[in-house]
Coordinates of C-alpha atoms and ligand atoms in Angstrom, one line a residue:
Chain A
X13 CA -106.5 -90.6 -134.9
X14 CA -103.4 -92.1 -133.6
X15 CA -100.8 -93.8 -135.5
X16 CA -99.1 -97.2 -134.7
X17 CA -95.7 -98.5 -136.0
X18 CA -94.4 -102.1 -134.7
X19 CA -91.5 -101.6 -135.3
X20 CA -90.5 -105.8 -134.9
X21 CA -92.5 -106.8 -138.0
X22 CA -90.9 -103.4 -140.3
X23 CA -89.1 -105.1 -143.2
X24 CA -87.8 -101.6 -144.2
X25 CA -89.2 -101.1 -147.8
X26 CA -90.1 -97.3 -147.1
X27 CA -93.3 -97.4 -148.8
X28 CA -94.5 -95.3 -145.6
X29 CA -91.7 -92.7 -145.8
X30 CA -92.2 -92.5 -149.6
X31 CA -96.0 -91.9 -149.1
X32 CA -96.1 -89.6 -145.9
X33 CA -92.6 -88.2 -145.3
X34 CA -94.5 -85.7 -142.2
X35 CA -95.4 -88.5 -140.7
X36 CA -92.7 -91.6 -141.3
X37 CA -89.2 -92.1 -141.0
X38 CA -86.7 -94.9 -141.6
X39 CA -83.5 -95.3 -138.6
X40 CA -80.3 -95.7 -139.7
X41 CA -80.9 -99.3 -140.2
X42 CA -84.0 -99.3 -142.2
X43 CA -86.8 -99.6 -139.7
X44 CA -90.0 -97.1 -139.3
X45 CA -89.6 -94.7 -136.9
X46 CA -92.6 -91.9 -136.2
X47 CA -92.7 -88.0 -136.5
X48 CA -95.9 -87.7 -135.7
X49 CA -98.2 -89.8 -133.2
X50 CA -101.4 -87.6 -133.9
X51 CA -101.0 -87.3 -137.9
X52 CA -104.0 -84.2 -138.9
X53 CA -105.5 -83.3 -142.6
X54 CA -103.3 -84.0 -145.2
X55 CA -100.6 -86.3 -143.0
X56 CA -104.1 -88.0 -141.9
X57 CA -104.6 -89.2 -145.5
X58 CA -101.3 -90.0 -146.1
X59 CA -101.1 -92.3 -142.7
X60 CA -103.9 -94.3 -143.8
X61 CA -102.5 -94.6 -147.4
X62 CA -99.4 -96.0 -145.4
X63 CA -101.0 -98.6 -143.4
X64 CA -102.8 -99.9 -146.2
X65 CA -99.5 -100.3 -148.7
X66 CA -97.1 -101.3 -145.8
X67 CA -96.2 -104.8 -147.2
X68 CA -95.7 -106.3 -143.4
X69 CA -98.8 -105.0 -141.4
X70 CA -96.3 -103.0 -139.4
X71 CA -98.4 -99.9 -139.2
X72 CA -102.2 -99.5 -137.9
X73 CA -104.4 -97.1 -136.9
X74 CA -105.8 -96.2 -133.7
X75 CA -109.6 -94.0 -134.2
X76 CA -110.0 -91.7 -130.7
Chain B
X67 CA -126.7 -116.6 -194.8
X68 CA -126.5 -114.0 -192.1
X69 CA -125.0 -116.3 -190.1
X70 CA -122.3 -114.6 -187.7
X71 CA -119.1 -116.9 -186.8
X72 CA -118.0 -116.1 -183.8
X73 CA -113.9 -117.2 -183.4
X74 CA -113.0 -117.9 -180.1
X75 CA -109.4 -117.3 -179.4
X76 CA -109.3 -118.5 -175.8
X77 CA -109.0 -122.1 -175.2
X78 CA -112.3 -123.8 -173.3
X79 CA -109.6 -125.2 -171.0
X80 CA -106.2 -124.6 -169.7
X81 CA -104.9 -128.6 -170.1
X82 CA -103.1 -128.4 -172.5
X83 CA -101.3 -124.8 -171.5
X84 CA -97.8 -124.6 -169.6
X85 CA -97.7 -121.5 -167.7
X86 CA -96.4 -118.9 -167.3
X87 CA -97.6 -118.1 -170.6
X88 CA -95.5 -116.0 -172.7
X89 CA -96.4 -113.0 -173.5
X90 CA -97.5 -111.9 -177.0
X91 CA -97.4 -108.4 -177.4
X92 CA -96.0 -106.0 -174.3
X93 CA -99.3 -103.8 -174.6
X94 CA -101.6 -107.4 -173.6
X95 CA -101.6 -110.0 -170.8
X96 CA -101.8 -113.3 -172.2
X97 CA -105.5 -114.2 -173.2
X98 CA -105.4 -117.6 -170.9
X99 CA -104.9 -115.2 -168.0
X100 CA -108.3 -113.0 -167.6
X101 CA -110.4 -116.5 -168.1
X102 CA -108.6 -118.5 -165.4
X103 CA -108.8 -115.2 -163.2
X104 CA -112.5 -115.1 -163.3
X105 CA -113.5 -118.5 -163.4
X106 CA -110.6 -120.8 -161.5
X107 CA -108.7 -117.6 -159.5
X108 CA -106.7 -120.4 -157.6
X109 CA -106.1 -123.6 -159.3
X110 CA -103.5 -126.6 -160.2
X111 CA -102.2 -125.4 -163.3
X112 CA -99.4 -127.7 -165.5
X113 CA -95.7 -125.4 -165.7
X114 CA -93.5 -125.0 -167.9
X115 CA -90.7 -128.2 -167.6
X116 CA -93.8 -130.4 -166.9
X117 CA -94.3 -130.0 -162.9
X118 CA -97.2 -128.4 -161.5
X119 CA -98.6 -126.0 -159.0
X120 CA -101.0 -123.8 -157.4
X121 CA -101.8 -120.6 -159.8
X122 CA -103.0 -117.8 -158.1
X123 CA -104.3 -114.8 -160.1
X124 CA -106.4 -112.5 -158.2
X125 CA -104.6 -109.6 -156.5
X126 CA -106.3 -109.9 -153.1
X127 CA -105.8 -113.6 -152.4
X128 CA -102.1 -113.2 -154.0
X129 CA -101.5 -110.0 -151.6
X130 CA -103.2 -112.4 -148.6
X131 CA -100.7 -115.3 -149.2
X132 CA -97.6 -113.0 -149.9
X133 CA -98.0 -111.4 -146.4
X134 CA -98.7 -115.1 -145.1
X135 CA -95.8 -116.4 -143.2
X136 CA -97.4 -120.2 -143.4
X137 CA -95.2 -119.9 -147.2
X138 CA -92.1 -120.6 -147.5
X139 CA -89.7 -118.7 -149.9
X140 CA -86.7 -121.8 -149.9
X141 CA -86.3 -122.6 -153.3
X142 CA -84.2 -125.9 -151.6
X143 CA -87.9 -127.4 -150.9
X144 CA -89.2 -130.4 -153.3
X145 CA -91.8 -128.3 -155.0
X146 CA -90.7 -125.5 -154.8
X147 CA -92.4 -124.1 -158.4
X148 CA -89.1 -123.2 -161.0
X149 CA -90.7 -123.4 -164.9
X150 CA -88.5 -124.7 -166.8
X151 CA -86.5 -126.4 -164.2
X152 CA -84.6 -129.8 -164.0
X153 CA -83.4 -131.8 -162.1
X154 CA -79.5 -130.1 -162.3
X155 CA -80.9 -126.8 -161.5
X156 CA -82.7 -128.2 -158.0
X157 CA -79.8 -130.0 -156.8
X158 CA -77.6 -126.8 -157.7
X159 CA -80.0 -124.8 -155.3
X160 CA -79.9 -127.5 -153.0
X161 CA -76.1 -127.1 -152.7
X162 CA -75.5 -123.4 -152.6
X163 CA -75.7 -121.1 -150.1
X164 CA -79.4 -119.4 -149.8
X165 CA -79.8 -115.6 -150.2
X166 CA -82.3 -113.3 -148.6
X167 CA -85.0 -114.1 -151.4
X168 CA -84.9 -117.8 -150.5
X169 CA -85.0 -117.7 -146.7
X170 CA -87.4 -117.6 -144.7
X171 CA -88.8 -116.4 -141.1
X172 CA -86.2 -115.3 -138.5
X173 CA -83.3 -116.0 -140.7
X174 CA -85.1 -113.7 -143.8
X175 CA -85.5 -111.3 -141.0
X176 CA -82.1 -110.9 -139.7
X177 CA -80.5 -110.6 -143.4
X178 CA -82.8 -108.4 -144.4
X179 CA -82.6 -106.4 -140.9
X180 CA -78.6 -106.4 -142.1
X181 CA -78.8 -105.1 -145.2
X182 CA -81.6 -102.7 -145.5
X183 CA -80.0 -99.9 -143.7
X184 CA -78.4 -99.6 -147.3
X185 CA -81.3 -98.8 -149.1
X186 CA -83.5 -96.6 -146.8
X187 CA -84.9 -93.5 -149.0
X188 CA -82.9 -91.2 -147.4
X189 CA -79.7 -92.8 -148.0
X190 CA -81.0 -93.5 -152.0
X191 CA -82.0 -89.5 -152.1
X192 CA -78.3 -88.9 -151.4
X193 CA -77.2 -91.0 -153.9
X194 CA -79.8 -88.9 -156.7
X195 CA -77.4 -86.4 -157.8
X196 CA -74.8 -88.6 -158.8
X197 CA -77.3 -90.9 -160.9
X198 CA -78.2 -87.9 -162.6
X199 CA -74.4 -87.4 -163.9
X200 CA -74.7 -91.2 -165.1
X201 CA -78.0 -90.7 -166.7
X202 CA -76.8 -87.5 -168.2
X203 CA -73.1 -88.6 -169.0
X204 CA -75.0 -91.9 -171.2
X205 CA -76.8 -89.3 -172.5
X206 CA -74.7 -87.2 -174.5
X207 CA -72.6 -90.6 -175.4
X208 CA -75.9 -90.7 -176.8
X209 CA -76.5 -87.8 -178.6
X210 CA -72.6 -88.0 -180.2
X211 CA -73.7 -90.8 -182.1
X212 CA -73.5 -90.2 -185.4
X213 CA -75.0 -93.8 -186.4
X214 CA -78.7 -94.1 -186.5
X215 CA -80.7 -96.4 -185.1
X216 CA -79.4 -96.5 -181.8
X217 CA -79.7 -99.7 -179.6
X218 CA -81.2 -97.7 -176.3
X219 CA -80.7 -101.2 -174.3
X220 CA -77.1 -101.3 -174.9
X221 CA -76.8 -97.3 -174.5
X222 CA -78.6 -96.3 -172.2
X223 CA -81.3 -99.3 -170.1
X224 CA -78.1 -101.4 -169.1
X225 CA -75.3 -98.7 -168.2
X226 CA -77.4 -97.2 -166.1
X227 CA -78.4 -99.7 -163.2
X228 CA -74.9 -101.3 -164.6
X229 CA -72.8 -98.6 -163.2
X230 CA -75.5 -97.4 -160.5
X231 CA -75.3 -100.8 -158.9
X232 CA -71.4 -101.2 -159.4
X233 CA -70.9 -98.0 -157.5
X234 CA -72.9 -98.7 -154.6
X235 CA -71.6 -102.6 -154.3
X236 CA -68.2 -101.5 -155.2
X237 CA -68.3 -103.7 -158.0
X238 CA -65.5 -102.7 -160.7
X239 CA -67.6 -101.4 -163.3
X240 CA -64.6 -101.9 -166.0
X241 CA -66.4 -105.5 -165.8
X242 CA -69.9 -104.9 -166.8
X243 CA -69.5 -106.9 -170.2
X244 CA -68.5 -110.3 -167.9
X245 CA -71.0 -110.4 -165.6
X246 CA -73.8 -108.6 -167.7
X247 CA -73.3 -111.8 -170.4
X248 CA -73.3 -114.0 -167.0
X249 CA -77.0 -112.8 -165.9
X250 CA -78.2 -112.8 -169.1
X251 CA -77.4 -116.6 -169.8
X252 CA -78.2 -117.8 -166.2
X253 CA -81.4 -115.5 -166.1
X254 CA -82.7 -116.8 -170.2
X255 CA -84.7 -120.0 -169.7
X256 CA -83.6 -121.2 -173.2
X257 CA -80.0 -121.4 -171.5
X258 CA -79.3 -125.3 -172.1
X259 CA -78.3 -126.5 -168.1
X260 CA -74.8 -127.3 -168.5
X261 CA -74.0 -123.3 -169.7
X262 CA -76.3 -121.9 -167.1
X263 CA -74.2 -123.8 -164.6
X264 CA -71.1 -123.1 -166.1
X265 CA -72.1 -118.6 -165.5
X266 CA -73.1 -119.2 -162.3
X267 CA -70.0 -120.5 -161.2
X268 CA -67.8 -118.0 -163.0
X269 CA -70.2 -115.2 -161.8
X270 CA -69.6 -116.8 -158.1
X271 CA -66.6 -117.0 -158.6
X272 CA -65.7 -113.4 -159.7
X273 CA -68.2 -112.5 -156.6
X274 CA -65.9 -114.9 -154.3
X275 CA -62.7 -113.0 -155.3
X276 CA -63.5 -109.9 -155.3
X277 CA -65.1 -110.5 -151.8
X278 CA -61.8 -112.2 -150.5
X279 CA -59.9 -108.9 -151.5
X280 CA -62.4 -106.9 -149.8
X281 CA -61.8 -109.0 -146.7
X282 CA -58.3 -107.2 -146.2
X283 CA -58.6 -104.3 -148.1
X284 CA -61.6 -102.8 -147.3
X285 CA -63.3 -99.9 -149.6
X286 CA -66.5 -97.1 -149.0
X287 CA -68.7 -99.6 -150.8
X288 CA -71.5 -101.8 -149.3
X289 CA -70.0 -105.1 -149.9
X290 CA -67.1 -103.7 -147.5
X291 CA -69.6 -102.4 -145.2
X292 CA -71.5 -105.8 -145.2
X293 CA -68.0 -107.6 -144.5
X294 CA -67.6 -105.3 -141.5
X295 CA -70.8 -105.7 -140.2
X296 CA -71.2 -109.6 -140.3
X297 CA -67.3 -109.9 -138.8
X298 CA -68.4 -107.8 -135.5
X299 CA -71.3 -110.1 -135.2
X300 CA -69.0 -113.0 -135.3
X301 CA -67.5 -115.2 -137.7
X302 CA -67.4 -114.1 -141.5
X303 CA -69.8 -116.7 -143.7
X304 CA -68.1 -116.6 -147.1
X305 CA -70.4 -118.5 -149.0
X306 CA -73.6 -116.4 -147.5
X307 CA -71.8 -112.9 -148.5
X308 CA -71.2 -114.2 -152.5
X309 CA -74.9 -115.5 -152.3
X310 CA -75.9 -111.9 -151.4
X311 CA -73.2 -110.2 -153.4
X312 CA -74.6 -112.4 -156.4
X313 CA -78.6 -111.7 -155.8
X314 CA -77.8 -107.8 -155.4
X315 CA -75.5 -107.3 -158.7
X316 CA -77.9 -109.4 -160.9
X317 CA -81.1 -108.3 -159.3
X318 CA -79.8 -104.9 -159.2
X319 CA -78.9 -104.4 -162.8
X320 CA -80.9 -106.5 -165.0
X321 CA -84.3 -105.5 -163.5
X322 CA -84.3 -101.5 -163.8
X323 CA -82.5 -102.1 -167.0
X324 CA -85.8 -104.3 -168.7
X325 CA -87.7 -101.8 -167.2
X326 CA -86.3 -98.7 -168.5
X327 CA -86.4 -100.5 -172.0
X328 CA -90.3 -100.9 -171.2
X329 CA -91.0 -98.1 -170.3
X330 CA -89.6 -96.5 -173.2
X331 CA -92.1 -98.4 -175.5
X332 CA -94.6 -97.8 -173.5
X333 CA -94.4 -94.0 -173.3
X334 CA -93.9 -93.7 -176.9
X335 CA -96.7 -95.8 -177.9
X336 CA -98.9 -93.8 -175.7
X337 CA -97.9 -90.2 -177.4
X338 CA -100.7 -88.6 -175.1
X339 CA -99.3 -90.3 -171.8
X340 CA -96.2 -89.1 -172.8
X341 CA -97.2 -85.5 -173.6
X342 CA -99.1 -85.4 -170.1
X343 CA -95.7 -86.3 -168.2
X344 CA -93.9 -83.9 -169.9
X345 CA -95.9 -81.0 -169.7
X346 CA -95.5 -81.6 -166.0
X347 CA -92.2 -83.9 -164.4
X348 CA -94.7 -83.8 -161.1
X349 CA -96.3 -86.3 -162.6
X350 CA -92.9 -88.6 -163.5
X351 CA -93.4 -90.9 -160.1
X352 CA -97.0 -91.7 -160.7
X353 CA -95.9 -92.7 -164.1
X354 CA -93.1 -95.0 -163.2
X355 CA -95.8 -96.7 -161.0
X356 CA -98.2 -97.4 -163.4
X357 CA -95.4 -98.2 -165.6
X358 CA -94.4 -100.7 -162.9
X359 CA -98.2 -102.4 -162.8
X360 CA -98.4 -102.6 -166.5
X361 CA -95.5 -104.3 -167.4
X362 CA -94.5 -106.0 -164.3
X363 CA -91.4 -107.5 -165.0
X364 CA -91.0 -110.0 -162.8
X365 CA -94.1 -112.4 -162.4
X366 CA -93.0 -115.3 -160.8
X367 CA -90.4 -114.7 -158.5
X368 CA -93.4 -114.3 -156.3
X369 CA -93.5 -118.4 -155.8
X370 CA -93.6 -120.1 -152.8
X371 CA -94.4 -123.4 -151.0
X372 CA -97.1 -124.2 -148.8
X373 CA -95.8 -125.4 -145.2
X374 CA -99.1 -126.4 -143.6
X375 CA -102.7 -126.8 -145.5
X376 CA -103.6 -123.4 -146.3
X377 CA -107.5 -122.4 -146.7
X378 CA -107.9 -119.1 -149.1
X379 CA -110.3 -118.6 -151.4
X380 CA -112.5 -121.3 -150.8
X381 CA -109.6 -123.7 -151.6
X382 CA -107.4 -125.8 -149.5
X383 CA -103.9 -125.6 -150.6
X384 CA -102.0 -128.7 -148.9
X385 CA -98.8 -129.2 -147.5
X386 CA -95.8 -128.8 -149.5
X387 CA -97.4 -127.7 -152.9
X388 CA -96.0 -125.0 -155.2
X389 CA -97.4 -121.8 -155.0
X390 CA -97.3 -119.2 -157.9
X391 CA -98.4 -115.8 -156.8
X392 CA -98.4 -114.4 -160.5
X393 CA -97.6 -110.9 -160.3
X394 CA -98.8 -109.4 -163.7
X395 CA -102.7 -111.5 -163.3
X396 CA -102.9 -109.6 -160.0
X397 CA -101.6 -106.2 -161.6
X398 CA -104.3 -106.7 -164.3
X399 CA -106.7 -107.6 -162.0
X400 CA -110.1 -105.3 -163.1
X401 CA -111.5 -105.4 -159.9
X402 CA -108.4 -103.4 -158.5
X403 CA -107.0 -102.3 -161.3
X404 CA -110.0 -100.5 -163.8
X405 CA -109.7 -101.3 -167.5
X406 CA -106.2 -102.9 -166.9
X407 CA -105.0 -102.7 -170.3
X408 CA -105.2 -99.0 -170.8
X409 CA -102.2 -97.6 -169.8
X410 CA -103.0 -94.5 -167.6
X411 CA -99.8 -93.0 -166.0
X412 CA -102.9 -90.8 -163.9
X413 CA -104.3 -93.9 -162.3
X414 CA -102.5 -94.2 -158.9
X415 CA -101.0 -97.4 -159.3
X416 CA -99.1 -97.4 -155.7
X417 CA -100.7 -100.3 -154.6
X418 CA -99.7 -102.7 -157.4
X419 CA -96.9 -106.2 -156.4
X420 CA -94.5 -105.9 -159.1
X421 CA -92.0 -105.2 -156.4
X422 CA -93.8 -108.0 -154.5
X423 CA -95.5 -108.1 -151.3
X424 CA -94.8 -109.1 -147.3
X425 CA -91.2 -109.6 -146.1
X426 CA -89.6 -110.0 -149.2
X427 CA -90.8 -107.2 -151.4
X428 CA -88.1 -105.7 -153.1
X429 CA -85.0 -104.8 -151.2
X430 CA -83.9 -102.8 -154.3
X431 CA -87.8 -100.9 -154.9
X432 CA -86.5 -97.6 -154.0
X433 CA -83.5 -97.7 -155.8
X434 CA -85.3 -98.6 -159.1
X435 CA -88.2 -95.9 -158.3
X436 CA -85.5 -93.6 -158.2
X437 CA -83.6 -94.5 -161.4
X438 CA -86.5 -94.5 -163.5
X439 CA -88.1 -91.1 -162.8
X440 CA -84.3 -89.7 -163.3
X441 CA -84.1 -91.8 -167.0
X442 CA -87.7 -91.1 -167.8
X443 CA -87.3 -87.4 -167.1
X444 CA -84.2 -86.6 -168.3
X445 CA -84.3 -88.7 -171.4
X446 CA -87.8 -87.3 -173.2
X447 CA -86.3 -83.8 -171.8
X448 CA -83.1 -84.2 -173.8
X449 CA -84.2 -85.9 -176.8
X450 CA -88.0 -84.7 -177.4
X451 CA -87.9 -86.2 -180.7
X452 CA -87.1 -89.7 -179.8
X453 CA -88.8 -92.3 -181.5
X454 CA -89.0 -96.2 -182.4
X455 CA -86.9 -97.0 -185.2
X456 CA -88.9 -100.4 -185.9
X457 CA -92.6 -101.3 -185.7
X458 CA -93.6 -102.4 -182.3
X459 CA -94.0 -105.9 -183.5
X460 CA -90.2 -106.3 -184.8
X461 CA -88.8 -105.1 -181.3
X462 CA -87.5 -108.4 -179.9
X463 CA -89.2 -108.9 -176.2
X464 CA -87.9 -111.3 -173.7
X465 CA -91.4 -113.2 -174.3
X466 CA -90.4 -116.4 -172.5
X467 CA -88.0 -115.0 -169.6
X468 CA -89.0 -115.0 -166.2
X469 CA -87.7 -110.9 -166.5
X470 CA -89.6 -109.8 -169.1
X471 CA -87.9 -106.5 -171.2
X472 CA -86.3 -106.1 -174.6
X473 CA -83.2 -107.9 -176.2
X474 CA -82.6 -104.4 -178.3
X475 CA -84.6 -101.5 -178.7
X476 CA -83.9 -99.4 -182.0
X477 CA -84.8 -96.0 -181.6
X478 CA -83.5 -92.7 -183.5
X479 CA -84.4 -89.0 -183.0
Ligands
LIG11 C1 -87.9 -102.5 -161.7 C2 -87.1 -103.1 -161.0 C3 -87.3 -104.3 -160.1 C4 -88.4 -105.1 -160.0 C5 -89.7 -105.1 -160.9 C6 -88.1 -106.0 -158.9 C7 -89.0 -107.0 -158.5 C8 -88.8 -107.8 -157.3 C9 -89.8 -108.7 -156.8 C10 -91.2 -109.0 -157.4 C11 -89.3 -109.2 -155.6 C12 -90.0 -110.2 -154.6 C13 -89.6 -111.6 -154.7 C14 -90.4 -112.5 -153.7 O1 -91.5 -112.2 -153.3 O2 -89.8 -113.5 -153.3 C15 -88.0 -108.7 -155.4 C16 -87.1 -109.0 -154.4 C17 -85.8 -108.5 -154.3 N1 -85.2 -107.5 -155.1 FE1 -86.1 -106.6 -156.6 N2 -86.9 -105.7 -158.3 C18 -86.4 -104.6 -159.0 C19 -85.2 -104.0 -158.8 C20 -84.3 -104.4 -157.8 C21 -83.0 -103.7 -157.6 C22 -82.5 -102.5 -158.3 C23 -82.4 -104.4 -156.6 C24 -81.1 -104.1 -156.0 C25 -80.6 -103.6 -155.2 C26 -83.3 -105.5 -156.2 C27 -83.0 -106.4 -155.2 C28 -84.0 -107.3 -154.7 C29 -83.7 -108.2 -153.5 C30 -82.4 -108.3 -152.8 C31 -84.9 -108.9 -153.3 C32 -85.1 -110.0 -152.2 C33 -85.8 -109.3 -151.0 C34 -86.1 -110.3 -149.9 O3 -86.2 -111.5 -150.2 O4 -86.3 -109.9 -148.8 N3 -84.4 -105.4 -156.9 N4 -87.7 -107.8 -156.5
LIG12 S1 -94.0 -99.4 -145.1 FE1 -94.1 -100.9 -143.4 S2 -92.4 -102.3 -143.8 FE2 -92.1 -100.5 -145.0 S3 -90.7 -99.2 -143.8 FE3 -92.8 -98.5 -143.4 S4 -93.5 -99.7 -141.6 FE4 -91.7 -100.7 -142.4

């Protein structure tokens, strides 16, 4: 799976960084930024738990 | 006889009930709630003050229309649904500056984009070991009292967020008995108008000044930083920074501090919860969030106006009609939330809205999460014999605030 951040729609709340920290990042000004395009196992599950609690749609998931 | 009388305790209909409706006991939604969930989830309900709007109660159509950019957040709108409001209280949000909760779209967007840099949770990890000297320093204050019971909301749930926010706003905290008085009249809705009015203009005030001085003598303190920023994007807005300076030192501090107050009862009214997060402090941020979904603080802020006729839930909801996402019907919601009275610190409550949903959930979410697990650890830790120095029932709750919490919590150890 591939992970996808849009990065114009973030509104910064860090539910993503709080729930995968492998995977997510916040800039200096608040907005996702990625560790990890190809999140495996554990960072998997915690991806998915991110795209699903993100409160602006900003993050989606990409099955290959 | 045999005959079995069955009391009904619901009313068949919701007429004659304003809503939000208080709340009876902390450890219960009120009873009108889980009937107008299942039966009318989205429906024209009376408020209180006597206007109306749209009440929506299930989580999944209240997440749907919090993401939903068709609603506006600008409380300067006709209907914009206040309980409790008059006519003084509209006009005074017609004439003030707006803040980031009342704006919406690209403006929203760039204030948000302006401030949230502030709050990331790196930047609110570095700031954890010094909220754990103010957690511990109100502690042994604390535990030097030789006076028993101990008011924990004027000890302990108010200094904290008090001094945490203070700190980070540079916000003197020597004046945390002016504007904590301030919130709590402006925030009560038993306030009468004409004192409300009066502690929002002495709190703006206060705000005004001390954002004037900042203006030349800059300090390592967001407000400065804010100042800073906004002048190298061009000219300074004085009236926007006190509308910001005012919704982050009253949301800031009066929030966490209900909260903490909560949460307290909570934990020791559920000795076995309370045992299970002590025999293992991993288990402290699950906690908070359940503690978050149970209580949930603050249920209406979540209210918005329809900009366009809206189709959800096999309703249309038309033009410029009030919309109440209510925040503690969705966070009881049994079809998310299993058996939503029992409180279950083990549940994996993430996914609750008492920090809202879309592009204005809380600015401040992190912050609280943080300040929480620190009192909530660190308190049971360092007094393990703490208890409630009244009965439940005789601890006075905010019942008919739009922040619910406690006026004063008794406890002793
Ligand atoms: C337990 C504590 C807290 C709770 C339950 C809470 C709850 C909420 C809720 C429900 C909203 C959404 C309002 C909406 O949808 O229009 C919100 C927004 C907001 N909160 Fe909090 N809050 C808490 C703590 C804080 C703290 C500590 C701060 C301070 C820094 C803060 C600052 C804000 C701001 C600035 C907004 C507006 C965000 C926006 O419109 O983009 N909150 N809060
Ligand atoms: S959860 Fe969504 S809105 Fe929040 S920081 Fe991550 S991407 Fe941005």
């Amino acid at each position: 799976m591939r992970i996808k951040a849009d990065t114009g729609v973030c509104v910064g709340s860090g539910q993503c960084v709080l729930t995968g920290p492998a995977v997510f990042d916040q800039d200096d000004d608040g907005i996702v930024t990625l560790l990890v395009d190809h999140p495996e196992g554990e960072a998997a599950d915690q991806a998915r738990d991110a795209v699903s609690l993100c409160p602006s749609q900003a993050l989606s998931i990409i099955e290959d | 006889m045999g005959m079995i009388i069955v009391t009904e305790t619901v009313p068949a209909t919701t007429d004659d009930v304003a809503f939000p409706v208080a709340r009876g006991c902390p450890f219960a939604e009120p009873a009108e709630y889980s009937q107008v969930r299942e039966q009318t989830p989205i429906s024209k309900v009376r408020l209180q003050g006597g206007t109306e709007a749209w009440w929506v109660s299930q989580y999944a159509e209240g997440r749907a229309i919090l993401a939903d950019r068709r609603f506006s957040s600008d409380r300067r709108r006709d209907n914009f649904p206040i309980p409790g409001a008059d006519k003084q209280l509209r006009e005074r949000f017609r004439r003030q500056a707006p803040s980031l909760i009342g704006m919406d779209g690209a403006e929203h967007a760039a204030e948000r984009r302006a401030l949230i840099g502030e709050f990331t949770v790196k930047r609110l990890a570095a700031l954890q070991p010094r909220i754990q000297q103010i957690v511990d320093g109100f502690i042994d204050d604390l535990l030097a009292t030789r006076q028993h019971p101990v008011d924990l909301v004027r000890t302990l749930s108010l200094p904290v967020p008090s001094l945490v926010i203070c700190e980070l706003l540079g916000v003197p905290y020597a004046d945390h008995d002016f504007f904590q008085s301030r919130t709590a009249l402006l925030i009560s809705r038993r306030t009468p108008e004409p004192e409300r009015a009066r502690a929002v203009d002495e709190l703006r005030g206060y705000l005004g000044e001390l954002i004037t001085r900042k203006e030349s003598e800059p300090g390592d303190d967001l407000f400065s930083r804010q100042i800073a920023r906004r002048r190298e994007q061009g000219a300074l807005d004085h009236p926007g920074l006190v509308s910001m300076a005012f919704l982050l030192l009253a949301a800031g501090h009066e929030t966490t501090a209900n909260m903490i107050s909560l949460g307290v009862i909570g934990l020791l009214n559920h000795p076995e919860q309370l045992a299970a997060l002590r025999a293992d402090p991993r288990r402290t941020p699950m906690a908070v969030e359940e503690l978050l979904r149970y209580f949930t603080i603050v249920e209406t802020a979540t209210s918005r106006v329809a900009t366009e006729d809206v189709e959800i839930g096999g309703v249309t909801i038309p033009a410029d009609d009030g919309v109440i996402v209510s925040g503690l019907s969705a966070n009881w919601d049994p079809s998310v939330f299993a058996a939503p009275a029992d409180l279950d610190i083990e549940r994996g409550a993430r996914h609750h809205i008492a920090f809202g949903y879309g592009p204005h959930q809380c600015l401040g979410q992190n912050l609280a999460r943080l300040e929480l697990q620190i009192v909530f650890d660190t308190l049971f830790r360092r007094v393990p014999t703490l208890r409630l120095a009244v009965p439940v029932d005789e601890i006075k709750l905010k019942s008919d605030a739009p922040i619910y919490g406690a006026y004063e919590l008794p406890v002793t150890w």
